[in-house]
XYZ file of C-alpha atoms in Angstrom:
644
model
C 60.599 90.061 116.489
C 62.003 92.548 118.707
C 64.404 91.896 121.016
C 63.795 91.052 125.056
C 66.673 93.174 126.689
C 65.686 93.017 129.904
C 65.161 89.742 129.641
C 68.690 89.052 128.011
C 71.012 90.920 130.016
C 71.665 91.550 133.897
C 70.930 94.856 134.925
C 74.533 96.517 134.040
C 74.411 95.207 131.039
C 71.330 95.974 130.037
C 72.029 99.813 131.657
C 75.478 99.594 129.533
C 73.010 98.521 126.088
C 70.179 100.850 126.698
C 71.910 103.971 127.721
C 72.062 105.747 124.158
C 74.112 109.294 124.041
C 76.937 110.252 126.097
C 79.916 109.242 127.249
C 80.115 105.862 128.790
C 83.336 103.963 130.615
C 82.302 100.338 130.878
C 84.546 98.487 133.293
C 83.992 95.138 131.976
C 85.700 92.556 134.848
C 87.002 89.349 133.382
C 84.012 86.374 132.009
C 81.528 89.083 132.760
C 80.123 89.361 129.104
C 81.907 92.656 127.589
C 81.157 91.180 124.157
C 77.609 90.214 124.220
C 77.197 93.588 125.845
C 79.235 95.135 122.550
C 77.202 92.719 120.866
C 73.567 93.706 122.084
C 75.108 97.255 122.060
C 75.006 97.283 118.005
C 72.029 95.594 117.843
C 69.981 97.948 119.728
C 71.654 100.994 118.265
C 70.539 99.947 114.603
C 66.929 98.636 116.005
C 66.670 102.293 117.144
C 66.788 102.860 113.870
C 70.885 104.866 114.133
C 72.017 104.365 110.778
C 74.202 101.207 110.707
C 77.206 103.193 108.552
C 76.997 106.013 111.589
C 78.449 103.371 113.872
C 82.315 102.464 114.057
C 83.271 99.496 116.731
C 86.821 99.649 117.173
C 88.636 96.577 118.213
C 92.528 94.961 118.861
C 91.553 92.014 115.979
C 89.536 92.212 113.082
C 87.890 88.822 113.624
C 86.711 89.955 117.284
C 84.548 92.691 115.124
C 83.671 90.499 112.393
C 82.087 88.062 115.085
C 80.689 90.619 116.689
C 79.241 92.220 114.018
C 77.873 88.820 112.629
C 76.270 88.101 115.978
C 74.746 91.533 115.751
C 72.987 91.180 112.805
C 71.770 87.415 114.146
C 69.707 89.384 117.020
C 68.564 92.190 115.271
C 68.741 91.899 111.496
C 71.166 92.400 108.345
C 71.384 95.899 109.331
C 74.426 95.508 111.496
C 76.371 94.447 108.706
C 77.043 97.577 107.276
C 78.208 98.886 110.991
C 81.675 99.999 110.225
C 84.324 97.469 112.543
C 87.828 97.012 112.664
C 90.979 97.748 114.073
C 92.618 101.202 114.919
C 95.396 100.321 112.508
C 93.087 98.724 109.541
C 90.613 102.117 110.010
C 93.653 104.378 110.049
C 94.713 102.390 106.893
C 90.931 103.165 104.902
C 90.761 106.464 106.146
C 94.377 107.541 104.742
C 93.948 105.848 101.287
C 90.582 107.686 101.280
C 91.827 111.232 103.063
C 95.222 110.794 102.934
C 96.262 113.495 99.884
C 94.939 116.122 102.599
C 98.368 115.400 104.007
C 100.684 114.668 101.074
C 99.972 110.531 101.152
C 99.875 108.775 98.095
C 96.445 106.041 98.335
C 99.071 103.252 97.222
C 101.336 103.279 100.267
C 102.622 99.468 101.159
C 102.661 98.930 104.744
C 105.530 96.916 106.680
C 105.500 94.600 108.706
C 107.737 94.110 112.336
C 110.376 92.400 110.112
C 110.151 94.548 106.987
C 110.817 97.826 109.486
C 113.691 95.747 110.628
C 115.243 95.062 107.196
C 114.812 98.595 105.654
C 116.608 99.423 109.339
C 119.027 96.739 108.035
C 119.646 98.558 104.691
C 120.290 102.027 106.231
C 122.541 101.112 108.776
C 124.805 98.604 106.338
C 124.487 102.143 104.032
C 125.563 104.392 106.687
C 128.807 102.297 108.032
C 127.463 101.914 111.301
C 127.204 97.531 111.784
C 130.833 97.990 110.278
C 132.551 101.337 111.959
C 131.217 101.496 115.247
C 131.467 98.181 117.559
C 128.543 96.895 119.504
C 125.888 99.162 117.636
C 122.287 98.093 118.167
C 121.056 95.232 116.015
C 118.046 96.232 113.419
C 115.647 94.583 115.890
C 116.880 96.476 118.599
C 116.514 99.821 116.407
C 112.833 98.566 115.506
C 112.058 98.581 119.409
C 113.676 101.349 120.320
C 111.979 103.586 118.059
C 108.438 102.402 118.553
C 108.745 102.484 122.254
C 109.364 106.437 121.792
C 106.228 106.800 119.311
C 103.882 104.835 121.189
C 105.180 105.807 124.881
C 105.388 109.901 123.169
C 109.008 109.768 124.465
C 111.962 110.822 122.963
C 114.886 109.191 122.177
C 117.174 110.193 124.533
C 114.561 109.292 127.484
C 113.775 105.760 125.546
C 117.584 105.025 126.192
C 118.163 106.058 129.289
C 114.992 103.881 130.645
C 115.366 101.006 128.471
C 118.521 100.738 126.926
C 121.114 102.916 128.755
C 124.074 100.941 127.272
C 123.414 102.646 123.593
C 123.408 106.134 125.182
C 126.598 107.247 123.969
C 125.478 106.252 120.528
C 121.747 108.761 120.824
C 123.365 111.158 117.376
C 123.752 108.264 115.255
C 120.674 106.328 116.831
C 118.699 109.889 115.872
C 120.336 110.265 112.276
C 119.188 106.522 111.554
C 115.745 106.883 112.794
C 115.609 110.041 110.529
C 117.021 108.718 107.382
C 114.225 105.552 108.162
C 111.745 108.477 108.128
C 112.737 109.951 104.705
C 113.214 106.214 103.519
C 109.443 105.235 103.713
C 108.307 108.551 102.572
C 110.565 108.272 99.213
C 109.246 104.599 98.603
C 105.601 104.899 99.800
C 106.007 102.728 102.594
C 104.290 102.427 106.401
C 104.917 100.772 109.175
C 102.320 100.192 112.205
C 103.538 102.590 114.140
C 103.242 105.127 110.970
C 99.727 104.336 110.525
C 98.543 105.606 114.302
C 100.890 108.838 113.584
C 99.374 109.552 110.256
C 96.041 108.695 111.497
C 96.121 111.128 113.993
C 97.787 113.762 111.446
C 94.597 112.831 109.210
C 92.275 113.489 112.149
C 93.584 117.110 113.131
C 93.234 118.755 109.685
C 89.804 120.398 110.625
C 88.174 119.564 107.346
C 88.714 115.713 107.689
C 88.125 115.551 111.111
C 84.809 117.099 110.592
C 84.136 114.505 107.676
C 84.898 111.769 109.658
C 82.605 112.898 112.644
C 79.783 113.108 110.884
C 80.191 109.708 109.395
C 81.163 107.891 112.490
C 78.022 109.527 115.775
C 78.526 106.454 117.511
C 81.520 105.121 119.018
C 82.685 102.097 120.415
C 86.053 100.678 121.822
C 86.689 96.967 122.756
C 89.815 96.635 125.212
C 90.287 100.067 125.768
C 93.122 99.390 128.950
C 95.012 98.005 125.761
C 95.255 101.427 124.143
C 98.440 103.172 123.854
C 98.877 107.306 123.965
C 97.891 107.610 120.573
C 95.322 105.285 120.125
C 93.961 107.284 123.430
C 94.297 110.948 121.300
C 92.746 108.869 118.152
C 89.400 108.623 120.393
C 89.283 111.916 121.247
C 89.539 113.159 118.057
C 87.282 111.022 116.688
C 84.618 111.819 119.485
C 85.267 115.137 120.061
C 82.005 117.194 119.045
C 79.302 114.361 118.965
C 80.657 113.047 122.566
C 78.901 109.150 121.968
C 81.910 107.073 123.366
C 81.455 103.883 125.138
C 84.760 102.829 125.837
C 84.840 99.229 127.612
C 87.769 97.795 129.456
C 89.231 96.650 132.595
C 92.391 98.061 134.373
C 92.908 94.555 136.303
C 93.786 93.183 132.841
C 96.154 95.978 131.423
C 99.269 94.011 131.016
C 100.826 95.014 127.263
C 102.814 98.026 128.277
C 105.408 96.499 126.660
C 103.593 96.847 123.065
C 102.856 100.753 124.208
C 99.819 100.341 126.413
C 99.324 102.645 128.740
C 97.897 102.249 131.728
C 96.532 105.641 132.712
C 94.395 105.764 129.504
C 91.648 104.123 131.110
C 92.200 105.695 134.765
C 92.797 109.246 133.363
C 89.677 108.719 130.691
C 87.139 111.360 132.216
C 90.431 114.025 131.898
C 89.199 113.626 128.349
C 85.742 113.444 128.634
C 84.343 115.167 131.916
C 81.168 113.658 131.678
C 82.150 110.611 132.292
C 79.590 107.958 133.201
C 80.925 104.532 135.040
C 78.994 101.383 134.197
C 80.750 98.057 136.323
C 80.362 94.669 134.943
C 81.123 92.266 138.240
C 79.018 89.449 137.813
C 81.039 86.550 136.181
C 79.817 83.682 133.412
C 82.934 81.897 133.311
C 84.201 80.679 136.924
C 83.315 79.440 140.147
C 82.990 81.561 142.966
C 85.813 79.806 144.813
C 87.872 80.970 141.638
C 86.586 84.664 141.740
C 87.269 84.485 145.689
C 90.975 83.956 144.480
C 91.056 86.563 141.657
C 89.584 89.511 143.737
C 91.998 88.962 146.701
C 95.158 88.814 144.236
C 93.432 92.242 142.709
C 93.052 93.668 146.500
C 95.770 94.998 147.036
C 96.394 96.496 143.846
C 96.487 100.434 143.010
C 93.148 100.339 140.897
C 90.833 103.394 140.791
C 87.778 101.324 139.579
C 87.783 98.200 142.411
C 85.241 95.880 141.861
C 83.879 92.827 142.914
C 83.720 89.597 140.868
C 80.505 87.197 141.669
C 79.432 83.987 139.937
C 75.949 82.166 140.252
C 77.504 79.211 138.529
C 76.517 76.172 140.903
C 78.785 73.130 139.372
C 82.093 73.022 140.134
C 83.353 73.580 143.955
C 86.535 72.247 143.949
C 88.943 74.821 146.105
C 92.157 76.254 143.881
C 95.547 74.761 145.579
C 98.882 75.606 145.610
C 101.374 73.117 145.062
C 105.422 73.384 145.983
C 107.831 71.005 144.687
C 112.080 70.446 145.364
C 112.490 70.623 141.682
C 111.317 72.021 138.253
C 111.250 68.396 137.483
C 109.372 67.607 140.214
C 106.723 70.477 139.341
C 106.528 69.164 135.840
C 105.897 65.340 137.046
C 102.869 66.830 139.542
C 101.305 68.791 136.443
C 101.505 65.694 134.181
C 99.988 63.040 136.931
C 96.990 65.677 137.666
C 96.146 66.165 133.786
C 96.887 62.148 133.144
C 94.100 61.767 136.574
C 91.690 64.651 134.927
C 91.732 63.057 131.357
C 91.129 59.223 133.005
C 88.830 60.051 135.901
C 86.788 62.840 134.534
C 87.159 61.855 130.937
C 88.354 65.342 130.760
C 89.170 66.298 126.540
C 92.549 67.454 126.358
C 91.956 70.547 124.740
C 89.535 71.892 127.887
C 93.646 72.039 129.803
C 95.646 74.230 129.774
C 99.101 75.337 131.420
C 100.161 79.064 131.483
C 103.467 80.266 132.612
C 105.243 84.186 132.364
C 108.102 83.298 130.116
C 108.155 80.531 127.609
C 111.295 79.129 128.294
C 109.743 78.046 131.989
C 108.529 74.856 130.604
C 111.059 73.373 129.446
C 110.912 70.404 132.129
C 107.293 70.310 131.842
C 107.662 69.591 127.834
C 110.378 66.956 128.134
C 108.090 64.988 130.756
C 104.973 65.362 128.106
C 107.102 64.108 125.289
C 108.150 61.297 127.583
C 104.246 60.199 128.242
C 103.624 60.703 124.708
C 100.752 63.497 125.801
C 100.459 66.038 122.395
C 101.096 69.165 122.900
C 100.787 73.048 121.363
C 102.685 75.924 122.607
C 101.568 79.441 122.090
C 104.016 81.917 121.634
C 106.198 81.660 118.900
C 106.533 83.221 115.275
C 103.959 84.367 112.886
C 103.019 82.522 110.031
C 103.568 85.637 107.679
C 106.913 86.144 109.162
C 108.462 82.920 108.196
C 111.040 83.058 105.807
C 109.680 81.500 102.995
C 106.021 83.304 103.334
C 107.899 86.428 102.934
C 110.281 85.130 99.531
C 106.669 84.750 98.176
C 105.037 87.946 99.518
C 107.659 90.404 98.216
C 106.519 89.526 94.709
C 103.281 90.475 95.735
C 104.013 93.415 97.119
C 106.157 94.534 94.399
C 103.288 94.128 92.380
C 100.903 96.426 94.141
C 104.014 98.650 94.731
C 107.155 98.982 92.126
C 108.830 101.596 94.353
C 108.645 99.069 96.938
C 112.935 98.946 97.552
C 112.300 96.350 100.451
C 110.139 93.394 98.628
C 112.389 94.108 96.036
C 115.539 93.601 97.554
C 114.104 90.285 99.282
C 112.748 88.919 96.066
C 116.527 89.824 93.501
C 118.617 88.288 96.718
C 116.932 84.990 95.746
C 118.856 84.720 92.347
C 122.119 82.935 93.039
C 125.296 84.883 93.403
C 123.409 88.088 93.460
C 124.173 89.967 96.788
C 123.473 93.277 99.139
C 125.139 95.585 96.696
C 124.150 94.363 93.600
C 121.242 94.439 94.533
C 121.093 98.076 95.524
C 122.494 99.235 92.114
C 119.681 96.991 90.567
C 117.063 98.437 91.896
C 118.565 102.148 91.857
C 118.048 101.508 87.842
C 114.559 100.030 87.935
C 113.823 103.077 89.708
C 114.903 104.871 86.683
C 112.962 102.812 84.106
C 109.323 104.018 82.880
C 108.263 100.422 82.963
C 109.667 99.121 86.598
C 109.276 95.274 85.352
C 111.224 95.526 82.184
C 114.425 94.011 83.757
C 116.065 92.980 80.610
C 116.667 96.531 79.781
C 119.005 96.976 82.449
C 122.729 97.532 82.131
C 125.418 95.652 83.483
C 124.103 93.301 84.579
C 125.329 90.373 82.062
C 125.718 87.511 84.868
C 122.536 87.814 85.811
C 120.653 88.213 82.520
C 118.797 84.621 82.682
C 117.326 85.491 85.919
C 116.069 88.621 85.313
C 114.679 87.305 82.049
C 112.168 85.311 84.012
C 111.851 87.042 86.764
C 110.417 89.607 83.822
C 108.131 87.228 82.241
C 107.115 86.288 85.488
C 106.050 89.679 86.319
C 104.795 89.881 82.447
C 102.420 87.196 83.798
C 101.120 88.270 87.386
C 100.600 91.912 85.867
C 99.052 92.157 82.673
C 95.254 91.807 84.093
C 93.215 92.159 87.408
C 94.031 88.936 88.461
C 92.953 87.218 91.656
C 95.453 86.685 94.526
C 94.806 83.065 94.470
C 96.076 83.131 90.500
C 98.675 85.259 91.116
C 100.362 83.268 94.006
C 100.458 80.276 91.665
C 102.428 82.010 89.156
C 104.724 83.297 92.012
C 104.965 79.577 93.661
C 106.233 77.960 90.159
C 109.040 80.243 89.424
C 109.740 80.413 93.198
C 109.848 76.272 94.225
C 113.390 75.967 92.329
C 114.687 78.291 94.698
C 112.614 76.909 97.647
C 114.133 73.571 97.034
C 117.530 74.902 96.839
C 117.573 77.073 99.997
C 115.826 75.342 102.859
C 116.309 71.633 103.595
C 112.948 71.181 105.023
C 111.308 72.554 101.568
C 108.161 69.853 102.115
C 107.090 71.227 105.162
C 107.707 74.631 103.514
C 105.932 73.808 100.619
C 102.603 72.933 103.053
C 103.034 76.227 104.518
C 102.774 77.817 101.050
C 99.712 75.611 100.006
C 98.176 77.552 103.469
C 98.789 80.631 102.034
C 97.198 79.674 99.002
C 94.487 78.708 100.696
C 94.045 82.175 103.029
C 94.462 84.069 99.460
C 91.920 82.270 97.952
C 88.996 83.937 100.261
C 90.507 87.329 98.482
C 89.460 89.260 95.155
C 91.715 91.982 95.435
C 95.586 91.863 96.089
C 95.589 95.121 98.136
C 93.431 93.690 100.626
C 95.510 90.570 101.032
C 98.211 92.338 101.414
C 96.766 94.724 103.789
C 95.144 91.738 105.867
C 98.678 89.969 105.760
C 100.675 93.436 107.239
C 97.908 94.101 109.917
C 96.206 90.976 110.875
C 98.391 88.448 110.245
C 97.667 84.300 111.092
C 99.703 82.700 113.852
C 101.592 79.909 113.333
C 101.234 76.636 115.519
C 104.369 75.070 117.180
C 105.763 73.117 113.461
C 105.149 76.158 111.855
C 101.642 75.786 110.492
C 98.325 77.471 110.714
C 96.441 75.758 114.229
C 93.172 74.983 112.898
C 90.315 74.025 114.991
C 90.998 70.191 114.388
C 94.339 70.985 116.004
C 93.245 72.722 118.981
C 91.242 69.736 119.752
C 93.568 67.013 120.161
C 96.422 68.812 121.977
C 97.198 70.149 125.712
C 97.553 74.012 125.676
C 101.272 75.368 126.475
C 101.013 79.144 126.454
C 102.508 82.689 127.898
C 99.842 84.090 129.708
C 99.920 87.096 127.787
C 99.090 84.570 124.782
C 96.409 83.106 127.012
C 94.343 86.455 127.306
C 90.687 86.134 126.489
C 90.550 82.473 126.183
C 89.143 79.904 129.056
C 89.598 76.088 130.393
C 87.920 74.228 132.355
C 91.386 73.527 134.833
C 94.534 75.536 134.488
C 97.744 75.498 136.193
C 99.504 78.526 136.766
C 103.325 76.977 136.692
C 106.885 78.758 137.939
C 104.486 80.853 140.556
C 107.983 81.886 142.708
C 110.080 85.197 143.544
C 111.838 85.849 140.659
C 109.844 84.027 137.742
C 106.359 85.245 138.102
C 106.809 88.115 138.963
C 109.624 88.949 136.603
C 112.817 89.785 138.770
C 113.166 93.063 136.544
C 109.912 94.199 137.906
C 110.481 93.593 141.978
C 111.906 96.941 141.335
C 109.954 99.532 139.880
C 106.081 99.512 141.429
C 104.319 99.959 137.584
C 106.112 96.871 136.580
C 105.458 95.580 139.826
C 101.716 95.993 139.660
C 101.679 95.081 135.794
C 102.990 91.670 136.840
C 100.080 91.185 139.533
C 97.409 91.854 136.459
C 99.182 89.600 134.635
C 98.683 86.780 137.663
C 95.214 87.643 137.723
C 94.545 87.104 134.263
C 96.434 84.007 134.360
C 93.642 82.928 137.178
C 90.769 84.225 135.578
C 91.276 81.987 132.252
C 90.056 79.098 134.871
C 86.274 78.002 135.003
C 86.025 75.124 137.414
C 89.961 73.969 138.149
C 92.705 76.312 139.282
C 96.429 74.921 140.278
C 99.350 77.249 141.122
C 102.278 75.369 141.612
C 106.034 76.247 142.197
C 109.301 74.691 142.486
C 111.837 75.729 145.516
C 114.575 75.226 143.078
C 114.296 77.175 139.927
C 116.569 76.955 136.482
C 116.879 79.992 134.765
C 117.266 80.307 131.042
C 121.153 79.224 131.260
C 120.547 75.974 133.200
C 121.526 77.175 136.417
C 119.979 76.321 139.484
C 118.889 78.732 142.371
C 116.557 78.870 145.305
C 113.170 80.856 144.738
C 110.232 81.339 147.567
C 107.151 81.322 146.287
C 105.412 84.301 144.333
C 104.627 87.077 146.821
C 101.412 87.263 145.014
C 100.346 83.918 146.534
C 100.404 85.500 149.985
C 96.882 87.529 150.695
C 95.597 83.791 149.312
C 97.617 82.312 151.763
C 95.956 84.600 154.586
C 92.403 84.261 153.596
C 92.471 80.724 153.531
C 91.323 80.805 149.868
C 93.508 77.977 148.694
C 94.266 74.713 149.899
C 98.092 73.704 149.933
C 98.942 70.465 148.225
C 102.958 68.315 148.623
C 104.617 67.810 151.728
C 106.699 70.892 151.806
C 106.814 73.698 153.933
C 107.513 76.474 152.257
C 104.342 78.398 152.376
């Protein structure tokens, strides 16, 4: 049965679905559908009979184009499954083990994560003196951030300092050596990092031949998020679309607030310099919130610098309950407000917990609020912290992995021999210099000198003997791994139970796997979060608890109330940003997408007394983003204060 479009969508987004060649900017305003327009998008593309494998939806998560695929392919029919969808980083990663020999890549590359950048940075600045020699030099973290703010900003290093880090300026020659020796370091042991995969993906794309392959596979192109694109990702499009010219790019400048991963905020304003036949489509009518809501969210975007204004509007009836602002004497105080008005919500309205939540700009901010939850026993989640994959022990047990799909891996490998007892950096080195030297990399007992450690390499060989000798499944090779590993498990981390449960998780992600490889991949680019204790949130989880979150963890989500917490002068926005008008007018996005997560409650409230991260106390007025609501009369004020 074919599908009612005109019918299905309002008339943007039907314009937005229907409109078939060209090049289309949709400006997709907060709860205003951008994904069942994506959605409908695909659907009607392959019921117009495009060939499915002609069509590549680019998005920031794999499981946004997996859903959206999946709900393609419910409207129309099994079609849309073989549309081509991912993220820039996992296409970049296909298209360079497929094309990558066109410029010198080997297919079997292992790709780093954040924390394996960090410790190869680890390894060449311990090698090069510089932790030891020179006092105060940045720490590998630092070095990690430092040099993929210059790829993805397209700065160089000695800009990147001065802007960001001006106290390591007098250091820019070694800084440089480092981050070329980290250059010749991957290349020698077939390694990539994120970054590396956007730079070699745009290498890929400008060799003429490949470019022209990869045109003619991918005619149609589409781009979820696009104000979350960063200067390469932006030159990634272009090649990509250059020729054919079918772009729809969707996206909204109000919610560009990542600029500290590398967005950049002129890709979407500056996107017809690209592509002069730009066409605008505007998304403004809102499925999420009341009006009274929207009322608030378009006069906190009003005075912002935004070439494509629009207007939000709702035609939702229920809910007409006017935001407030609420002031408090004290961040304990604030806390104690929050608490009563969720304890009233849950008890009155028989509100679930789990339709709550509390956003703030910096996760340290609620601190009070959490000891006054703890103290009324209300459960709690807090988003924000580490990734699962990045957790110490996940890692012990993925560098055996790795080192399996990659022997010239130096990194996994160095991670995986610092596990034997007594064995340390240096050892360790001059290990793996030899197994570099060996035909068969896993044949540790032929290896010389090393007479203390003979036992251990014994079964770390049979181990290996094991995990290698067929095309095993992840799932069988991770319980080889997790038997010889547990002794060590048990011996270096107290908490080895809850450990252990986080390693039965992984077992359980692997076991939706056939091949290693794509584990592995999955692992580097899309990796789970961790909940607050340190395990995988499932949906069970989500349900029972209040939400805690940063709001830029909060983006893309919705609850039915929200409260908007630490809304004064110096805390939201940032002090570091009063100064400089970008960071300035990053900061009021990030307010309004704070607001926008709201669908019939919205709270801001503030305290007059602020801590900062130290414990100290000072005086704070409230945000200077909650004037314009102030002067409209938009809000209603709440406390008996007067300080607004």
């Amino acid at each position: 049965m074919k599908i009612d479009y005109e019918k299905e969508l309002n008339p943007a987004q039907y314009e937005a679905v229907t409109r078939r060649e060209g090049v289309f900017l949709v400006i997709a305003g907060a709860g205003s559908g951008k994904t069942r327009t994506l959605v409908y998008r695909v659907a009607k593309l392959v019921e117009s009979d495009i060939p499915p494998e002609s069509i590549l939806l680019l998005t920031f998560t794999r499981k946004a184009s997996l859903e959206m695929l999946h709900r393609s392919s419910m409207l129309a029919d099994d079609r849309c499954n073989r549309v081509s969808g991912g993220t820039f980083h996992s296409v970049g990663n296909l298209l360079l083990r497929k094309y990558g020999s066109a410029i010198g890549m080997s297919p079997g590359f292992t790709i780093l994560d954040s924390s394996d950048s960090q410790d190869c940075l680890g390894i060449l600045k311990t090698e090069k003196g510089y932790g030891k020699e020179i006092k105060n030099f940045p720490k590998k973290s630092t070095l990690s951030a430092i040099f993929s703010f210059s790829i993805n900003k397209r700065m160089p290093l000695n800009l990147v300092l001065a802007k960001a880090y001006p106290q390591f300026l007098f250091l820019l020659e070694e800084i440089t050596h480092l981050k070329a020796a980290y250059s010749e370091y991957k290349k020698k042991h077939n390694l990539v990092d994120y970054d590396d995969l956007l730079v070699l993906f745009k290498e890929l794309l400008e060799s003429p031949e490949i470019q022209e392959k990869v045109q003619r596979q991918y005619r149609f192109l589409m781009v979820d998020e696009y104000q979350d694109t960063n200067i390469l990702q932006a030159e990634i499009i272009n090649l990509l679309g250059r020729g054919h010219n079918n772009i729809m790019a969707v996206g909204d400048p109000a919610q560009c607030i990542y600029s500290f991963r590398g967005a950049n905020f002129g890709n979407i304003m500056e996107f017809e310099r690209f592509f002069p036949d730009l066409q605008v489509i505007k998304l403004e009518e809102n499925y999420r919130s009341t009006q009274k809501i929207l009322d608030v969210c378009n006069a906190l975007m009003a005075p912002a610098r935004e070439k494509f204004a629009k207007n939000l509007f709702s035609k939702i009836k229920k809910g007409k309950e006017v935001p407030a602002v609420v002031g408090s004497d004290s961040p304990a105080e604030e806390a104690y407000f929050i608490v009563d008005t969720i304890e009233e919500l849950t008890h009155t309205l028989s509100l679930p917990l789990n339709d709550i939540a509390v956003l703030f700009r910096n996760s340290f901010h609620s601190f009070e609020l959490e000891l006054e939850l703890n103290k009324r026993n209300i459960h709690f989640v807090k988003y924000g912290g580490f990734k699962f994959v990045e957790t110490a022990h996940i890692k012990d047990v993925v560098s055996h992995l790795r080192v399996v799909a990659n022997p010239n891996d130096a990194v996994s490998w160095t991670r995986l021999l610092l596990l034997m007892d007594g064995m340390g950096p240096k050892t360790a080195a001059k290990v793996i210099q030899q197994i570099q030297a060996l035909e068969n990399p896993f044949a540790l007992t032929k290896l010389k000198g090393f007479e203390k450690f003979r036992k251990p390499l014994h079964d770390l060989e049979q181990l290996f003997r094991h995990i290698t000798a067929a095309d095993r499944p992840p799932s069988l090779i991770i319980e080889k791994v997790l038997d010889y590993y547990n002794p060590a498990l048990e011996s270096k981390y107290d908490d080895f139970p809850k450990r252990k449960r986080d390693l039965d998780q992984f077992l359980g992600i692997a076991a939706k796997y056939k091949k290693l490889d794509q584990l592995l991949a999955d692992m580097a680019l899309e990796p789970p979060n961790a909940s607050r204790n340190g395990a995988l949130a499932d949906a069970k989880t989500r349900e029972e608890h209040l939400v805690l979150s940063t709001v830029h963890s909060a983006k893309g989500l919705e609850w039915h109330t929200v409260f908007v917490m630490g809304a004064n002068e110096g805390s939201f926005p940032n002090p570091y940003a009063v100064e400089d008008e970008e960071e300035l007018e990053e900061e009021r996005r990030l307010f309004y997408v704070a607001a926008t997560r709201a669908k019939e409650r919205l709270y801001f409230t503030f305290s007059t007394l602020k801590k900062d991260r130290y414990g100290n106390f000072y005086s704070a007025p409230p945000s200077q983003f909650l004037h314009p609501l102030r002067e409209n009369g938009l809000v209603k004020k709440l406390g008996s204060w007067e300080y607004f």
